[in-house]
mmCIF file of C-alpha atoms in Angstrom:
data_model
loop_
_atom_site.group_PDB
_atom_site.id
_atom_site.type_symbol
_atom_site.label_atom_id
_atom_site.label_comp_id
_atom_site.label_asym_id
_atom_site.label_seq_id
_atom_site.Cartn_x
_atom_site.Cartn_y
_atom_site.Cartn_z
ATOM 1 C CA ASN F 29 168.615 170.952 361.221
ATOM 2 C CA ALA F 30 171.113 169.000 358.652
ATOM 3 C CA GLY F 31 168.279 167.525 358.075
ATOM 4 C CA VAL F 32 169.717 164.088 355.042
ATOM 5 C CA THR F 33 174.162 165.335 353.940
ATOM 6 C CA GLN F 34 175.648 163.904 351.257
ATOM 7 C CA THR F 35 179.265 163.682 350.525
ATOM 8 C CA PRO F 36 180.527 164.536 348.076
ATOM 9 C CA LYS F 37 178.500 166.750 346.080
ATOM 10 C CA PHE F 38 180.290 165.830 342.754
ATOM 11 C CA GLN F 39 182.937 163.187 342.350
ATOM 12 C CA VAL F 40 184.569 161.559 338.809
ATOM 13 C CA LEU F 41 185.694 158.110 338.315
ATOM 14 C CA LYS F 42 187.876 155.292 335.980
ATOM 15 C CA THR F 43 186.442 152.793 335.185
ATOM 16 C CA GLY F 44 187.486 149.396 338.055
ATOM 17 C CA GLN F 45 187.977 152.677 340.696
ATOM 18 C CA SER F 46 185.962 151.528 344.266
ATOM 19 C CA MET F 47 184.787 154.960 346.368
ATOM 20 C CA THR F 48 181.983 155.122 349.046
ATOM 21 C CA LEU F 49 179.495 157.616 348.966
ATOM 22 C CA GLN F 50 178.492 159.452 353.080
ATOM 23 C CA CYS F 51 175.066 159.595 353.875
ATOM 24 C CA ALA F 52 173.961 161.203 357.463
ATOM 25 C CA GLN F 53 170.905 161.983 358.964
ATOM 26 C CA ASP F 54 170.663 163.965 362.473
ATOM 27 C CA MET F 55 166.797 163.185 362.654
ATOM 28 C CA ASN F 56 166.504 159.988 363.836
ATOM 29 C CA HIS F 57 165.489 158.458 361.482
ATOM 30 C CA GLU F 58 165.430 154.819 360.661
ATOM 31 C CA TYR F 59 164.741 154.631 357.351
ATOM 32 C CA MET F 60 166.894 155.602 355.587
ATOM 33 C CA SER F 61 167.636 154.674 351.345
ATOM 34 C CA TRP F 62 169.281 154.916 348.325
ATOM 35 C CA TYR F 63 168.238 156.198 345.164
ATOM 36 C CA ARG F 64 169.577 157.448 341.713
ATOM 37 C CA GLN F 65 167.923 159.457 339.564
ATOM 38 C CA ASP F 66 168.572 158.963 335.903
ATOM 39 C CA PRO F 67 166.958 160.970 332.720
ATOM 40 C CA GLY F 68 163.482 159.912 332.113
ATOM 41 C CA MET F 69 163.854 157.328 334.586
ATOM 42 C CA GLY F 70 162.858 158.706 337.952
ATOM 43 C CA LEU F 71 164.497 157.481 341.076
ATOM 44 C CA ARG F 72 165.212 154.021 341.567
ATOM 45 C CA LEU F 73 165.597 152.688 344.697
ATOM 46 C CA ILE F 74 168.776 150.477 345.125
ATOM 47 C CA HIS F 75 169.338 149.879 348.814
ATOM 48 C CA TYR F 76 167.313 150.928 352.324
ATOM 49 C CA SER F 77 168.043 149.872 356.117
ATOM 50 C CA VAL F 78 164.912 150.068 358.687
ATOM 51 C CA GLY F 79 167.774 149.689 360.872
ATOM 52 C CA ALA F 80 171.343 149.875 362.916
ATOM 53 C CA GLY F 81 172.086 146.072 361.379
ATOM 54 C CA ILE F 82 169.081 145.783 358.788
ATOM 55 C CA THR F 83 170.329 146.112 354.957
ATOM 56 C CA ASP F 84 168.102 144.418 352.368
ATOM 57 C CA GLN F 85 168.237 145.275 348.109
ATOM 58 C CA GLY F 86 165.774 148.043 346.002
ATOM 59 C CA GLU F 87 165.242 147.520 342.822
ATOM 60 C CA VAL F 88 169.165 148.120 340.464
ATOM 61 C CA PRO F 89 171.471 146.867 343.891
ATOM 62 C CA ASN F 90 174.034 144.984 341.706
ATOM 63 C CA GLY F 91 176.945 146.633 341.480
ATOM 64 C CA TYR F 92 176.376 148.602 344.563
ATOM 65 C CA ASN F 93 176.536 147.622 348.381
ATOM 66 C CA VAL F 94 175.969 149.016 351.591
ATOM 67 C CA SER F 95 176.107 148.811 355.578
ATOM 68 C CA ARG F 96 174.118 150.662 358.566
ATOM 69 C CA SER F 97 177.116 150.063 361.727
ATOM 70 C CA THR F 98 174.873 153.598 363.494
ATOM 71 C CA THR F 99 171.302 154.871 363.034
ATOM 72 C CA GLU F 100 172.629 158.227 361.883
ATOM 73 C CA ASP F 101 175.361 157.415 358.280
ATOM 74 C CA PHE F 102 174.508 154.776 355.789
ATOM 75 C CA PRO F 103 176.902 154.408 353.663
ATOM 76 C CA LEU F 104 176.737 153.342 350.109
ATOM 77 C CA ARG F 105 179.910 151.589 347.777
ATOM 78 C CA LEU F 106 180.785 151.137 344.735
ATOM 79 C CA LEU F 107 183.323 148.228 344.307
ATOM 80 C CA SER F 108 184.269 148.628 340.651
ATOM 81 C CA ALA F 109 182.698 151.851 339.383
ATOM 82 C CA ALA F 110 181.842 151.390 335.602
ATOM 83 C CA PRO F 111 179.829 154.086 333.136
ATOM 84 C CA SER F 112 176.478 152.773 333.759
ATOM 85 C CA GLN F 113 177.095 154.178 337.536
ATOM 86 C CA THR F 114 177.246 157.580 335.494
ATOM 87 C CA SER F 115 173.950 158.586 337.698
ATOM 88 C CA VAL F 116 172.883 160.882 340.415
ATOM 89 C CA TYR F 117 172.262 159.419 343.906
ATOM 90 C CA PHE F 118 170.227 161.167 346.652
ATOM 91 C CA CYS F 119 169.982 159.441 350.380
ATOM 92 C CA ALA F 120 166.979 159.211 351.937
ATOM 93 C CA SER F 121 165.618 159.372 355.691
ATOM 94 C CA SER F 122 161.839 158.392 357.135
ATOM 95 C CA LYS F 123 160.529 157.373 360.986
ATOM 96 C CA LEU F 124 158.848 154.313 360.480
ATOM 97 C CA LYS F 125 155.019 153.415 359.668
ATOM 98 C CA GLY F 126 153.967 152.871 362.849
ATOM 99 C CA THR F 127 155.621 155.285 364.585
ATOM 100 C CA GLY F 128 153.825 158.378 363.570
ATOM 101 C CA ASN F 129 154.656 158.640 360.427
ATOM 102 C CA THR F 130 153.904 157.971 357.111
ATOM 103 C CA GLY F 131 156.529 157.379 355.035
ATOM 104 C CA GLU F 132 157.285 160.344 353.945
ATOM 105 C CA LEU F 133 160.827 160.997 352.794
ATOM 106 C CA PHE F 134 163.282 163.899 353.622
ATOM 107 C CA PHE F 135 166.188 164.180 350.625
ATOM 108 C CA GLY F 136 169.729 164.798 350.404
ATOM 109 C CA GLU F 137 170.763 167.082 347.942
ATOM 110 C CA GLY F 138 172.411 164.322 345.917
ATOM 111 C CA SER F 139 175.605 163.530 345.079
ATOM 112 C CA ARG F 140 176.619 163.838 341.405
ATOM 113 C CA LEU F 141 178.927 161.201 339.938
ATOM 114 C CA THR F 142 180.691 160.724 337.029
ATOM 115 C CA VAL F 143 182.298 157.105 335.620
ATOM 116 C CA LEU F 144 184.664 157.348 332.770
ATOM 117 C CA ALA Z 5 155.092 145.375 342.689
ATOM 118 C CA GLN Z 6 154.109 148.810 341.997
ATOM 119 C CA SER Z 7 154.310 150.949 339.337
ATOM 120 C CA VAL Z 8 153.755 154.597 338.533
ATOM 121 C CA THR Z 9 153.158 156.071 335.175
ATOM 122 C CA GLN Z 10 153.999 159.839 333.823
ATOM 123 C CA LEU Z 11 152.440 159.323 330.922
ATOM 124 C CA ASP Z 12 154.007 163.147 330.124
ATOM 125 C CA SER Z 13 157.912 163.815 329.974
ATOM 126 C CA GLN Z 14 157.230 168.138 329.754
ATOM 127 C CA VAL Z 15 154.592 170.101 329.813
ATOM 128 C CA PRO Z 16 155.314 173.951 329.102
ATOM 129 C CA VAL Z 17 152.458 176.457 330.345
ATOM 130 C CA PHE Z 18 151.727 180.033 329.488
ATOM 131 C CA GLU Z 19 152.925 182.137 333.279
ATOM 132 C CA GLU Z 20 148.758 182.293 335.125
ATOM 133 C CA ALA Z 21 147.753 179.780 332.923
ATOM 134 C CA PRO Z 22 146.114 176.539 335.081
ATOM 135 C CA VAL Z 23 148.081 172.735 334.599
ATOM 136 C CA GLU Z 24 147.438 169.349 334.681
ATOM 137 C CA LEU Z 25 150.536 166.330 336.038
ATOM 138 C CA ARG Z 26 149.015 163.168 335.301
ATOM 139 C CA CYS Z 27 150.381 160.240 337.602
ATOM 140 C CA ASN Z 28 148.779 156.594 337.527
ATOM 141 C CA TYR Z 29 149.798 153.835 340.109
ATOM 142 C CA SER Z 30 149.131 150.086 339.997
ATOM 143 C CA SER Z 31 146.836 148.797 342.121
ATOM 144 C CA SER Z 32 146.715 147.543 345.668
ATOM 145 C CA VAL Z 33 144.668 147.208 348.395
ATOM 146 C CA SER Z 34 146.036 151.008 350.104
ATOM 147 C CA VAL Z 35 148.573 152.980 349.560
ATOM 148 C CA TYR Z 36 150.112 156.599 350.149
ATOM 149 C CA LEU Z 37 150.565 158.783 347.444
ATOM 150 C CA PHE Z 38 152.442 161.435 346.989
ATOM 151 C CA TRP Z 39 153.480 164.461 344.901
ATOM 152 C CA TYR Z 40 157.579 165.297 345.058
ATOM 153 C CA VAL Z 41 159.311 168.496 343.661
ATOM 154 C CA GLN Z 42 162.301 169.029 342.842
ATOM 155 C CA TYR Z 43 164.098 172.424 341.638
ATOM 156 C CA PRO Z 44 167.026 172.927 339.210
ATOM 157 C CA ASN Z 45 170.949 170.868 341.158
ATOM 158 C CA GLN Z 46 168.301 170.989 344.162
ATOM 159 C CA GLY Z 47 166.357 167.116 346.407
ATOM 160 C CA LEU Z 48 163.312 166.516 346.143
ATOM 161 C CA GLN Z 49 160.655 168.016 348.353
ATOM 162 C CA LEU Z 50 157.518 166.837 349.599
ATOM 163 C CA LEU Z 51 154.486 169.105 348.017
ATOM 164 C CA LEU Z 52 151.220 167.306 348.820
ATOM 165 C CA LYS Z 53 150.190 163.450 350.282
ATOM 166 C CA TYR Z 54 147.147 161.070 350.664
ATOM 167 C CA LEU Z 55 147.595 158.793 353.500
ATOM 168 C CA SER Z 56 143.460 158.116 353.191
ATOM 169 C CA GLY Z 57 140.520 160.498 354.321
ATOM 170 C CA SER Z 58 139.231 163.068 352.181
ATOM 171 C CA THR Z 59 140.595 162.650 348.852
ATOM 172 C CA LEU Z 60 141.328 165.888 347.933
ATOM 173 C CA VAL Z 61 144.613 167.299 349.763
ATOM 174 C CA LYS Z 62 146.159 170.152 348.905
ATOM 175 C CA SER Z 63 149.411 172.040 348.760
ATOM 176 C CA ILE Z 64 150.869 175.320 350.615
ATOM 177 C CA ASN Z 65 151.469 177.130 347.643
ATOM 178 C CA GLY Z 66 148.306 176.417 346.210
ATOM 179 C CA PHE Z 67 148.263 172.795 343.876
ATOM 180 C CA GLU Z 68 146.220 170.896 344.832
ATOM 181 C CA ALA Z 69 145.260 166.154 343.714
ATOM 182 C CA GLU Z 70 142.749 164.198 343.710
ATOM 183 C CA PHE Z 71 142.926 160.356 344.440
ATOM 184 C CA ASN Z 72 140.661 158.688 343.025
ATOM 185 C CA LYS Z 73 140.628 154.747 343.854
ATOM 186 C CA SER Z 74 138.390 153.893 339.870
ATOM 187 C CA GLN Z 75 141.234 155.585 337.648
ATOM 188 C CA THR Z 76 144.047 154.705 339.829
ATOM 189 C CA SER Z 77 144.815 158.300 339.584
ATOM 190 C CA PHE Z 78 146.319 160.800 341.728
ATOM 191 C CA HIS Z 79 146.485 164.266 338.848
ATOM 192 C CA LEU Z 80 148.304 166.869 339.987
ATOM 193 C CA ARG Z 81 147.054 170.866 339.187
ATOM 194 C CA LYS Z 82 147.351 173.941 339.894
ATOM 195 C CA PRO Z 83 144.086 176.874 338.872
ATOM 196 C CA SER Z 84 147.696 179.695 337.768
ATOM 197 C CA VAL Z 85 151.066 178.703 337.666
ATOM 198 C CA HIS Z 86 153.927 180.625 338.063
ATOM 199 C CA ILE Z 87 157.240 181.323 336.670
ATOM 200 C CA SER Z 88 159.129 180.358 339.952
ATOM 201 C CA ASP Z 89 156.653 176.769 339.896
ATOM 202 C CA THR Z 90 158.990 175.928 337.056
ATOM 203 C CA ALA Z 91 160.492 172.658 338.378
ATOM 204 C CA GLU Z 92 159.927 168.302 337.666
ATOM 205 C CA TYR Z 93 157.612 166.668 339.812
ATOM 206 C CA PHE Z 94 157.542 163.086 340.636
ATOM 207 C CA CYS Z 95 154.822 161.617 341.608
ATOM 208 C CA ALA Z 96 155.228 158.430 344.258
ATOM 209 C CA VAL Z 97 153.432 155.191 345.455
ATOM 210 C CA SER Z 98 154.038 153.235 348.392
ATOM 211 C CA ASP Z 99 151.462 150.454 349.950
ATOM 212 C CA GLY Z 100 150.033 150.289 352.954
ATOM 213 C CA SER Z 101 152.656 147.494 354.087
ATOM 214 C CA SER Z 102 156.019 148.851 352.399
ATOM 215 C CA TYR Z 103 158.493 151.505 353.595
ATOM 216 C CA LYS Z 104 159.534 152.114 349.759
ATOM 217 C CA LEU Z 105 158.415 154.632 347.800
ATOM 218 C CA ILE Z 106 158.695 153.316 344.039
ATOM 219 C CA PHE Z 107 158.748 156.905 342.163
ATOM 220 C CA GLY Z 108 157.357 157.865 338.228
ATOM 221 C CA SER Z 109 159.711 158.600 335.609
ATOM 222 C CA GLY Z 110 158.672 162.686 336.688
ATOM 223 C CA THR Z 111 157.587 165.640 334.265
ATOM 224 C CA ARG Z 112 159.398 168.925 333.948
ATOM 225 C CA LEU Z 113 156.987 171.632 334.164
ATOM 226 C CA LEU Z 114 158.092 174.448 332.167
ATOM 227 C CA VAL Z 115 157.044 177.880 332.638
ATOM 228 C CA ARG Z 116 156.896 180.900 330.053
ATOM 229 C CA PRO Z 117 156.691 184.231 330.063
#
């Protein structure tokens, strides 16, 4: 099983450029989310979705957009990259609670983004 | 809002010694608690979880954690660590009504020979 797949694994941007981090899962998970990981700060939730057409903001949503047109895909868009967005980004998914799941997240391998 | 505190940013320990990684969370009526492990250049993997029932939960590789409601803690322990346990460990919590996991800042376990 592929699980959660993120692309690209590495990306270097210049300030002001835009890009999209891709995330796809093949486990039919309703819930998908994006986290950023920074040294000493753990993982912080950026945006999440509980199903196609439904998205919501997490702890640190500014500077990022998301959409959820299908169950499988949850892309993260940076419209105008800033050096403060240099980070490692993780996509994670899970079944929703109430369907036998408990909120356990399945993670992709991460996308390392550097903004110069 | 839920929060998680991992006071130790790094824990060095010798191989075969015991270890405890501390985790405290803000109080809530009901919580689900998790420990995730991250090996270098990889994503996070679930190590163990507390949902309900027995307050002591165990992983397949010898780790265990105990849910202590009165102290709002979920410390991770292992009686004898191996070099291969070197990794970063994250404590996470979600409340019973939320899909969102809130993570602590992580503890880097460094096992020395």
